[in-house]
Every structure is written in C-alpha cells, then in structure tokens.
Tab-separated table of C-alpha atoms in Angstrom:
chain	number	residue	atom	x	y	z
I	1	MET	CA	-9.659	15.386	-4.263
I	2	ASN	CA	-12.636	13.017	-4.081
I	3	LEU	CA	-11.409	9.584	-2.890
I	4	LYS	CA	-13.133	7.791	-5.769
I	5	VAL	CA	-11.453	10.040	-8.320
I	6	SER	CA	-8.125	9.603	-6.521
I	7	SER	CA	-8.535	5.816	-6.639
I	8	LEU	CA	-9.387	5.952	-10.350
I	9	VAL	CA	-6.269	8.033	-11.088
I	10	SER	CA	-4.120	5.658	-8.992
I	11	PHE	CA	-5.607	2.708	-10.871
I	12	SER	CA	-4.730	4.379	-14.199
I	13	ILE	CA	-1.147	5.120	-13.128
I	14	ALA	CA	-0.638	1.522	-11.959
I	15	LEU	CA	-2.155	0.195	-15.189
I	16	ILE	CA	0.242	2.293	-17.299
I	17	LEU	CA	3.199	1.020	-15.241
I	18	PHE	CA	2.012	-2.553	-15.717
I	19	ILE	CA	1.404	-2.206	-19.460
I	20	SER	CA	4.769	-0.524	-20.052
I	21	ALA	CA	6.615	-3.320	-18.226
I	22	THR	CA	4.499	-6.093	-19.767
I	23	PHE	CA	4.755	-5.078	-23.419
I	24	GLY	CA	8.112	-3.272	-23.382
I	25	ILE	CA	6.701	0.141	-24.341
I	26	SER	CA	8.320	2.190	-21.599
I	27	LEU	CA	7.741	5.606	-23.204
I	28	ILE	CA	4.012	5.443	-22.412
I	29	SER	CA	5.023	5.988	-18.772
I	30	VAL	CA	5.379	9.676	-19.689
I	31	ALA	CA	1.561	9.759	-19.546
I	32	ILE	CA	1.828	9.210	-15.784
I	33	LEU	CA	3.133	12.768	-15.245
I	34	PRO	CA	-0.179	14.588	-15.955
I	35	LEU	CA	-2.050	11.943	-13.940
I	36	ILE	CA	0.167	12.660	-10.918
I	37	MET	CA	-0.631	16.363	-11.376
I	38	ILE	CA	-4.350	15.532	-11.366
I	39	LYS	CA	-3.966	13.375	-8.246
I	40	THR	CA	-1.703	15.596	-6.117
I	41	GLY	CA	-1.717	18.988	-7.825
I	42	LYS	CA	2.100	18.962	-8.109
I	43	LEU	CA	5.107	16.877	-9.078
I	44	GLU	CA	7.019	16.118	-5.894
I	45	VAL	CA	10.829	16.026	-6.092
I	46	SER	CA	12.165	13.901	-3.253
I	47	ASP	CA	15.857	14.905	-3.345
I	48	ARG	CA	17.508	17.894	-5.007
I	49	VAL	CA	20.962	16.281	-4.927
I	50	VAL	CA	19.613	13.330	-6.939
I	51	MET	CA	17.901	15.781	-9.294
I	52	GLY	CA	21.178	17.658	-9.800
I	53	LEU	CA	23.068	14.453	-10.594
I	54	LEU	CA	20.416	13.418	-13.121
I	55	ILE	CA	20.592	16.825	-14.805
I	56	ALA	CA	24.397	16.461	-15.015
I	57	ILE	CA	24.056	12.952	-16.513
I	58	THR	CA	21.556	14.262	-19.069
I	59	ALA	CA	23.815	17.169	-20.032
I	60	LEU	CA	26.877	14.921	-20.467
I	61	CYS	CA	24.946	12.383	-22.548
I	62	ALA	CA	23.586	15.189	-24.739
I	63	LEU	CA	27.164	16.403	-25.237
I	64	LEU	CA	28.200	12.873	-26.246
I	65	LEU	CA	25.496	12.827	-28.911
I	66	LEU	CA	26.737	16.156	-30.243
I	67	LEU	CA	30.340	14.927	-30.332
I	68	SER	CA	29.424	11.781	-32.234
I	69	ASP	CA	29.714	11.889	-36.008
I	70	GLY	CA	27.638	8.712	-36.331
I	71	SER	CA	30.552	6.493	-37.270
I	72	SER	CA	31.061	5.156	-33.744
I	73	LYS	CA	27.472	4.038	-33.278
I	74	LEU	CA	27.021	0.332	-33.648
I	75	LEU	CA	23.621	-1.312	-33.426
I	76	SER	CA	21.144	0.890	-31.575
I	77	GLY	CA	17.900	-0.187	-29.929
I	78	SER	CA	15.821	2.640	-31.439
I	79	VAL	CA	16.128	5.735	-33.615
I	80	PHE	CA	14.922	7.787	-30.641
I	81	GLN	CA	18.347	7.432	-29.004
I	82	SER	CA	20.028	9.220	-31.891
I	83	TYR	CA	18.306	12.475	-30.925
I	84	ILE	CA	17.574	12.270	-27.194
I	85	PRO	CA	19.941	10.580	-24.687
I	86	TYR	CA	18.189	7.523	-23.312
I	87	LEU	CA	19.659	8.147	-19.831
I	88	SER	CA	17.882	11.518	-19.760
I	89	LEU	CA	14.713	9.490	-19.201
I	90	LEU	CA	16.035	8.642	-15.737
I	91	PHE	CA	14.886	12.137	-14.755
I	92	ILE	CA	11.289	11.205	-15.623
I	93	SER	CA	11.727	7.901	-13.747
I	94	PHE	CA	12.896	9.922	-10.737
I	95	ILE	CA	9.836	12.189	-10.790
I	96	ILE	CA	7.428	9.269	-11.180
I	97	GLY	CA	9.176	7.209	-8.508
I	98	SER	CA	9.149	10.150	-6.086
I	99	ASN	CA	5.363	10.478	-6.447
I	100	LEU	CA	4.212	6.870	-6.135
I	101	ASP	CA	2.070	6.161	-3.069
I	102	ASN	CA	0.587	3.123	-1.364
I	103	GLN	CA	-2.590	3.149	-3.432
I	104	ILE	CA	-0.706	3.106	-6.743
I	105	VAL	CA	1.684	0.373	-5.608
I	106	ARG	CA	-1.213	-1.728	-4.279
I	107	PHE	CA	-3.005	-1.598	-7.642
I	108	LEU	CA	0.242	-2.507	-9.430
I	109	LEU	CA	0.881	-5.512	-7.183
I	110	ILE	CA	-2.700	-6.668	-7.769
I	111	PHE	CA	-2.105	-6.526	-11.550
I	112	ILE	CA	1.137	-8.509	-11.101
I	113	THR	CA	-0.681	-11.104	-8.982
I	114	ILE	CA	-3.385	-11.475	-11.644
I	115	GLU	CA	-0.668	-12.128	-14.213
I	116	SER	CA	0.853	-14.688	-11.835
I	117	LEU	CA	-2.478	-16.517	-11.739
I	118	ILE	CA	-2.413	-16.557	-15.558
I	119	ILE	CA	1.142	-17.979	-15.444
I	120	ILE	CA	0.005	-20.769	-13.095
I	121	TYR	CA	-2.840	-21.557	-15.500
I	122	GLN	CA	-0.482	-21.579	-18.525
I	123	TYR	CA	1.927	-23.917	-16.772
I	124	SER	CA	-0.854	-26.263	-15.644
I	125	VAL	CA	-2.223	-26.683	-19.193
I	126	GLY	CA	1.215	-26.793	-20.851
I	127	ILE	CA	1.182	-23.559	-22.865
I	128	THR	CA	3.762	-20.779	-22.887
I	129	GLY	CA	1.617	-17.828	-23.952
I	130	PHE	CA	-1.436	-16.600	-25.869
I	131	GLY	CA	-0.439	-16.399	-29.530
I	132	TYR	CA	1.342	-13.040	-29.545
I	133	ASN	CA	3.805	-14.145	-26.871
I	134	ASN	CA	3.926	-17.933	-26.997
I	135	TYR	CA	6.826	-20.064	-28.195
I	136	GLU	CA	7.481	-23.749	-28.787
I	137	ALA	CA	8.713	-25.411	-25.611
I	138	ASN	CA	11.940	-27.383	-26.026
I	139	GLU	CA	10.891	-31.043	-25.866
I	140	LEU	CA	14.493	-32.149	-25.339
I	141	GLY	CA	14.487	-30.296	-22.044
I	142	GLU	CA	10.936	-31.100	-20.960
I	143	ASP	CA	12.098	-31.913	-17.422
I	144	LEU	CA	13.765	-28.509	-17.100
I	145	LEU	CA	11.632	-25.528	-16.109
I	146	TYR	CA	13.864	-23.170	-18.117
I	147	TYR	CA	12.694	-24.566	-21.474
I	148	SER	CA	8.935	-24.317	-20.891
I	149	ARG	CA	8.593	-21.046	-18.988
I	150	PRO	CA	5.176	-19.368	-19.360
I	151	ASN	CA	5.194	-15.715	-20.396
I	152	GLY	CA	1.914	-14.775	-18.740
I	153	LEU	CA	0.750	-11.610	-20.504
I	154	SER	CA	4.310	-10.351	-21.039
I	155	ILE	CA	6.497	-10.380	-24.132
I	156	GLY	CA	9.057	-12.491	-22.279
I	157	THR	CA	9.822	-14.077	-18.929
I	158	SER	CA	12.395	-11.372	-18.146
I	159	SER	CA	9.569	-8.816	-18.118
I	160	VAL	CA	7.590	-11.007	-15.733
I	161	ALA	CA	10.619	-11.552	-13.504
I	162	ILE	CA	11.328	-7.833	-13.028
I	163	LYS	CA	7.721	-7.236	-11.958
I	164	LEU	CA	7.924	-10.162	-9.528
I	165	LEU	CA	11.184	-8.772	-8.140
I	166	ILE	CA	9.426	-5.493	-7.330
I	167	LEU	CA	6.496	-7.331	-5.742
I	168	PHE	CA	8.708	-9.485	-3.500
I	169	ARG	CA	10.789	-6.433	-2.558
I	170	TYR	CA	7.668	-4.941	-0.931
I	171	MET	CA	6.132	-8.176	0.369
I	172	ILE	CA	9.281	-9.483	2.090
I	173	ASP	CA	10.051	-6.085	3.611
I	174	LYS	CA	6.523	-5.901	5.050
I	175	VAL	CA	5.649	-2.564	3.506
I	176	LYS	CA	2.017	-1.818	4.369
I	177	ILE	CA	0.367	-2.795	1.097
I	178	PHE	CA	-2.086	-5.569	2.036
I	179	GLY	CA	-3.548	-6.952	5.253
I	180	PRO	CA	-1.709	-9.910	6.916
I	181	ASN	CA	-4.003	-12.593	5.467
I	182	TRP	CA	-3.798	-11.184	1.950
I	183	VAL	CA	-0.009	-10.994	2.204
I	184	LYS	CA	0.174	-14.788	2.618
I	185	ILE	CA	-2.099	-15.399	-0.371
I	186	VAL	CA	-0.212	-12.915	-2.558
I	187	LEU	CA	3.144	-14.452	-1.587
I	188	LEU	CA	1.924	-17.989	-2.340
I	189	ILE	CA	0.533	-17.111	-5.780
I	190	ASN	CA	3.575	-15.129	-6.838
I	191	SER	CA	6.031	-17.701	-5.444
I	192	MET	CA	4.484	-20.290	-7.745
I	193	ALA	CA	4.705	-17.885	-10.697
I	194	LEU	CA	8.336	-17.132	-9.838
I	195	LEU	CA	9.162	-20.848	-9.898
I	196	PHE	CA	7.351	-21.511	-13.188
I	197	THR	CA	8.880	-18.514	-15.009
I	198	PHE	CA	12.273	-19.579	-13.632
I	199	ASN	CA	14.342	-16.459	-14.117
I	200	ARG	CA	17.488	-17.622	-12.356
I	201	THR	CA	18.935	-14.189	-11.680
I	202	VAL	CA	15.765	-12.818	-10.102
I	203	MET	CA	15.173	-16.007	-8.107
I	204	ALA	CA	18.692	-15.775	-6.657
I	205	CYS	CA	18.199	-12.085	-5.815
I	206	ILE	CA	14.875	-12.691	-4.085
I	207	PHE	CA	16.356	-15.598	-2.122
I	208	ALA	CA	19.338	-13.460	-1.023
I	209	PHE	CA	17.020	-10.577	-0.077
I	210	PHE	CA	14.798	-12.957	1.905
I	211	VAL	CA	17.745	-14.458	3.819
I	212	PHE	CA	19.160	-10.983	4.517
I	213	THR	CA	15.770	-9.758	5.794
I	214	MET	CA	15.276	-12.816	8.040
I	215	PHE	CA	18.738	-12.333	9.560
I	216	LYS	CA	17.835	-8.738	10.407
I	217	ARG	CA	14.616	-9.905	12.104
I	218	LEU	CA	16.218	-12.592	14.300
I	219	ARG	CA	16.091	-10.376	17.397
I	220	THR	CA	12.668	-8.883	16.805
I	221	GLU	CA	10.564	-11.787	15.468
I	222	LYS	CA	10.470	-15.126	17.249
I	223	TYR	CA	9.677	-17.146	14.105
I	224	ALA	CA	12.345	-15.532	11.906
I	225	GLY	CA	15.074	-17.978	12.962
I	226	LEU	CA	12.795	-20.976	12.461
I	227	ILE	CA	11.767	-19.802	8.991
I	228	LEU	CA	15.385	-19.110	8.040
I	229	VAL	CA	16.623	-22.531	9.188
I	230	GLY	CA	13.707	-24.246	7.454
I	231	VAL	CA	14.425	-22.539	4.142
I	232	ILE	CA	18.165	-23.294	4.304
I	233	ILE	CA	17.540	-26.975	5.161
I	234	THR	CA	15.066	-27.262	2.267
I	235	VAL	CA	17.557	-25.734	-0.176
I	236	LEU	CA	20.328	-28.070	1.001
I	237	ALA	CA	18.053	-31.127	0.851
I	238	PHE	CA	17.117	-30.422	-2.764
I	239	SER	CA	20.461	-28.940	-3.812
I	240	SER	CA	21.103	-31.526	-6.554
I	241	VAL	CA	17.702	-30.893	-8.143
I	242	ILE	CA	18.132	-27.122	-7.813
I	243	LEU	CA	21.590	-27.158	-9.422
I	244	SER	CA	20.332	-29.385	-12.227
I	245	GLN	CA	17.510	-26.924	-12.976
I	246	VAL	CA	19.625	-23.788	-12.589
I	247	PHE	CA	22.422	-24.990	-14.878
I	248	ARG	CA	20.044	-26.836	-17.247
I	249	ASP	CA	21.891	-30.164	-16.816
I	250	ARG	CA	24.992	-28.538	-18.258
I	251	ASP	CA	28.496	-28.222	-16.953
I	252	ILE	CA	28.737	-25.157	-14.700
I	253	LEU	CA	31.901	-23.966	-16.426
I	254	SER	CA	30.225	-23.999	-19.837
I	255	GLU	CA	27.392	-21.818	-18.501
I	256	VAL	CA	29.910	-19.359	-17.052
I	257	ALA	CA	32.014	-19.434	-20.240
I	258	TYR	CA	29.006	-18.423	-22.381
I	259	ARG	CA	28.272	-15.366	-20.235
I	260	MET	CA	31.952	-14.414	-20.046
I	261	ALA	CA	32.160	-14.521	-23.838
I	262	VAL	CA	29.427	-11.868	-23.927
I	263	TYR	CA	31.235	-9.760	-21.337
I	264	ASP	CA	34.508	-10.054	-23.258
I	265	LYS	CA	32.923	-8.353	-26.255
I	266	GLY	CA	31.792	-5.507	-24.048
I	267	LEU	CA	35.106	-5.210	-22.224
I	268	LEU	CA	36.978	-5.051	-25.517
I	269	PHE	CA	34.707	-2.244	-26.734
I	270	ILE	CA	35.082	-0.408	-23.390
I	271	LYS	CA	38.881	-0.697	-23.570
I	272	GLU	CA	38.874	0.927	-27.004
I	273	ASN	CA	36.204	3.554	-26.144
I	274	LEU	CA	36.683	4.217	-22.438
I	275	VAL	CA	35.999	7.966	-22.357
I	276	PHE	CA	33.088	8.400	-24.779
I	277	GLY	CA	31.697	4.856	-24.983
I	278	ASN	CA	29.135	4.499	-27.732
I	279	PHE	CA	28.442	8.261	-27.582
I	280	GLY	CA	25.325	7.958	-25.436
I	281	THR	CA	23.465	5.270	-27.387
I	282	LYS	CA	22.946	1.737	-26.127
I	283	TYR	CA	25.756	-0.573	-27.181
I	284	TYR	CA	24.733	-3.732	-29.030
I	285	PHE	CA	26.849	-6.336	-30.766
I	286	GLU	CA	25.924	-8.642	-33.617
I	287	GLN	CA	26.352	-12.386	-33.559
I	288	GLY	CA	24.795	-14.999	-35.800
I	289	GLY	CA	22.608	-12.402	-37.477
I	290	ARG	CA	21.104	-11.259	-34.164
I	291	THR	CA	21.816	-8.262	-31.938
I	292	PHE	CA	22.563	-8.556	-28.227
I	293	HIS	CA	23.181	-6.232	-25.312
I	294	LEU	CA	25.736	-7.132	-22.639
I	295	HIS	CA	23.378	-8.723	-20.075
I	296	ASN	CA	24.881	-6.520	-17.376
I	297	SER	CA	23.542	-3.029	-16.676
I	298	PHE	CA	26.848	-1.672	-15.432
I	299	LEU	CA	28.917	-2.940	-18.360
I	300	GLU	CA	26.179	-1.849	-20.767
I	301	THR	CA	26.050	1.655	-19.280
I	302	LEU	CA	29.841	1.982	-19.321
I	303	ALA	CA	30.070	0.739	-22.924
I	304	SER	CA	27.236	3.018	-24.041
I	305	ASN	CA	28.208	6.230	-22.252
I	306	GLY	CA	31.860	6.081	-21.191
I	307	ILE	CA	33.675	6.357	-17.882
I	308	ILE	CA	32.610	9.921	-16.886
I	309	VAL	CA	28.882	9.206	-17.117
I	310	MET	CA	29.436	5.861	-15.388
I	311	ALA	CA	31.187	7.642	-12.510
I	312	LEU	CA	28.139	9.898	-12.071
I	313	ILE	CA	25.867	6.831	-12.072
I	314	VAL	CA	27.963	5.301	-9.270
I	315	ILE	CA	27.776	8.568	-7.287
I	316	LEU	CA	23.984	8.583	-7.848
I	317	LEU	CA	23.687	5.081	-6.365
I	318	ILE	CA	25.811	6.059	-3.365
I	319	VAL	CA	23.592	9.103	-2.740
I	320	LEU	CA	20.476	6.912	-2.931
I	321	ILE	CA	21.993	4.496	-0.399
I	322	ARG	CA	22.887	7.346	1.957
I	323	ARG	CA	19.349	8.751	1.843
I	324	GLY	CA	17.912	5.389	2.937
I	325	ASP	CA	17.209	3.609	-0.367
I	326	GLY	CA	19.948	1.006	0.143
I	327	LYS	CA	17.660	-2.010	-0.230
I	328	ASN	CA	16.367	-0.780	-3.583
I	329	VAL	CA	19.887	-0.060	-4.835
I	330	LEU	CA	21.408	-3.354	-3.676
I	331	LEU	CA	18.517	-5.580	-4.774
I	332	PHE	CA	18.093	-3.982	-8.213
I	333	SER	CA	21.869	-3.802	-8.723
I	334	MET	CA	22.214	-7.524	-7.961
I	335	ALA	CA	19.476	-8.279	-10.464
I	336	SER	CA	21.260	-6.106	-13.048
I	337	ILE	CA	24.648	-7.830	-12.857
I	338	LEU	CA	23.577	-10.810	-14.976
I	339	GLN	CA	20.939	-9.038	-17.080
I	340	PHE	CA	20.060	-5.554	-18.328
I	341	GLY	CA	17.737	-4.257	-15.594
I	342	LEU	CA	18.648	-0.788	-14.343
I	343	PHE	CA	19.474	2.241	-16.503
I	344	TRP	CA	17.190	1.511	-19.444
I	345	GLY	CA	15.972	5.043	-18.871
I	346	LEU	CA	12.246	4.751	-18.220
I	347	SER	CA	11.832	1.115	-17.187
I	348	ILE	CA	9.735	0.017	-14.228
I	349	MET	CA	12.928	-0.930	-12.365
I	350	ASP	CA	14.368	2.543	-12.962
I	351	ILE	CA	11.171	4.082	-11.589
I	352	PHE	CA	11.168	1.910	-8.459
I	353	LEU	CA	14.852	2.622	-7.884
I	354	PHE	CA	13.686	6.106	-6.854
I	355	THR	CA	10.660	4.945	-4.832
I	356	ASN	CA	11.282	5.004	-1.086
I	357	PRO	CA	9.178	2.376	0.808
I	358	LYS	CA	9.106	4.710	3.833
I	359	ASN	CA	7.091	7.132	1.723
I	360	ILE	CA	4.773	4.284	0.744
I	361	ASP	CA	4.207	3.452	4.421
I	362	ALA	CA	3.649	7.140	5.222
I	363	SER	CA	1.028	7.404	2.480
I	364	VAL	CA	-0.917	4.556	4.164
I	365	ASP	CA	-1.362	6.667	7.289
I	366	LYS	CA	-2.415	9.657	5.165
I	367	GLU	CA	-4.907	7.501	3.236
I	368	SER	CA	-6.357	6.121	6.504
I	369	ALA	CA	-6.691	9.626	7.927
I	370	GLU	CA	-8.526	10.830	4.816
I	371	LYS	CA	-10.953	7.890	5.019
I	372	SER	CA	-11.556	8.523	8.722
I	373	GLU	CA	-12.239	12.194	8.045
I	374	LEU	CA	-14.657	11.274	5.260
I	375	ASN	CA	-16.526	8.880	7.566
I	376	MET	CA	-16.706	11.561	10.291
I	377	ASN	CA	-18.163	14.037	7.808
I	378	LYS	CA	-20.830	11.504	6.822
I	379	ILE	CA	-21.818	11.142	10.471
C-alpha cells in the first residue's frame, strides 16, 4: 500500500480510538475493522488460545441472556445489552488490539498530548471544560485539585485518565514511538495534565509502574537509580501535601468507608446471585435517585456475569501474562480495582489489553524498512 494512504488510514483508526474514548461512544470502534482490512489486507489474530477463551465467554454470556426472564435485571447501562452480551465485544477489542501498529499508536498519543495541552490551558484560565463538558468547580475546595479538574475535550476526567494511563504505559516502557527529544516533551506535557486532572487511581498506578520500571533498569541504566531516589525523596518531602490532596482533607477512614459501602452492595448481590450474576448485563444499583456501577472491574464483572464467566476472565488474564503481556494486565488491572476500567467490552483499555508492545516495536522496523525501500526506488 502507498505510504501516504497507509498513514491516512492509521490516522483515521487513531482518531476513532480517540473519539470513542473521549466521548464514551465505544461502539464506533467497530468502524476500525474495515480500516484495518484496507491497511493490511487481513485481520490478524495474535493468539488462538485467547480467541478460543473469548468465544467461550461470548457463548456463556449469550446463554445467560437466554436463561434470564428479565426479572433479575436491575438497572442496565443500555438496551443493547439485553440482546447482545456486552462481553462479546471483547472479541472485537482483541482483533483491533492485535492489529495496532506503531503508526496508529503514535497518532493516538499525539491526539492525547494535544488534549493534554488543552487541559493545561483550561487549568491556567480556571475553566473545567467547553460548555458540553464543563461543570461548576467547588469553591469550598478551591485549594484541592480534585474539585476543579479540567475535562479537556472528554466527557469526564476518568476518560482523560485512562488515555493518559495508556500513554504513560508506552512512554515509561520506552516503546519506540517518538524520538528521544520528543519523548521528554511528551512526558512533560502529559505529566502536567495528569496532575491537573488528578485521577488518584491512575496517578497511583502510573507511579507504581514507574517505580517498578526503574527498579528493573538499575543494572542496565546508570541514571535509573538516581532518578528513582530523587522521585522517592520528592514524594516523602511533600507527603503531607500529597496526602491532603489525595484524601481531599478528609479522614482516610471515611474515604475508605465510602468505597467499601459501594463494594458491600455488590458483594451482597454476588452472594445472592453467584452462579448467574445479573444474567450477562452490567450490574447497577440505585442510590439517591442515581445509578452507580461498583467502581471495580472485577466485582462488576462477577456481579454482572456470575462465577463461571469470571473464572474464564481470570484464565484469560493468566494466558495474556504467559504470552508476554504481563505489564498490560497488571497495570490495567491495578487501575480497574478502584474504578470500572477493564471489561467494558469495547473500551480503549480493553483494546490495549490485547496490544503487545513488542509488536509495536517490530512494526517500527518494518515501517523503517518500507521507507528505506521507497527512498531507494526514488534513487
């Protein structure tokens, strides 16, 4: 394929990924499938064991829908789930994730960085959004970042945070996306956006991933130890300020108690519906006239689909770890313990769960070879 056409298709795929994550319209990611066919001529399947597990999960969830008489369904996220199991969309996420290359990921990270620049602007002028996504900042907590978080272009800071998590996953792990000078600029811009959007779960996950990566590099990079010590000293020096911001000047136990109250509702439902769950539809509970999910992907998946489907999900994660995707699994799983991240079905995190950075690096070499061949032909 002509390199210009290939770049245009990659740009389109990355734009669809960005739009779906930004505006919460994940189903438009289905449009990526024909674009991949145009770009590569086929839909690559990276692992047949993973594919088999996803087919089994889809079949079980479809059976759950058939077994349900409708009376067990509580508050569902969309009517779509009543006819097609939402976890069946993991199969599409798997196909998309298996076919992402360096060019697509680079365009996506550029889009995320542009949004980060918008977030920095919003924070600097004291706004939280642009009309469709803005909210009134809490003046009582004006000294706390949590209460004045800019949304960038996204419908909420959680959407921004998941995109930033993906960006830092590739930047910290030194996947060959940008040149060394651009990496520093991209990291600086997105670090500022991460601070201003102040998603505590994602910030903690990125920090843990960074520390873990620096530990692994102690023997191979002479500055790794210095960077690691510097970061730890900085965190300790500002620990009182950090704790004040993280817990919003509240008692730590009260913060924990609020989240545990949410989990208790889910655990009670799971206890009463262990085998079938919510018959394959996302479990929501109502409180104060509003609906909530369980803010934990694993509890949410167990409550929605029951213990058998959950067991297959666990086996799926183990298989992904064994094939070399351990960093993706551990990082995204950590981020999904205190919020609903993985297992939406066709979310950007689900897609990148199945994207192996080694394949991204390999596609860089292929892209360079194609450019070199093109230049030779011109000569």
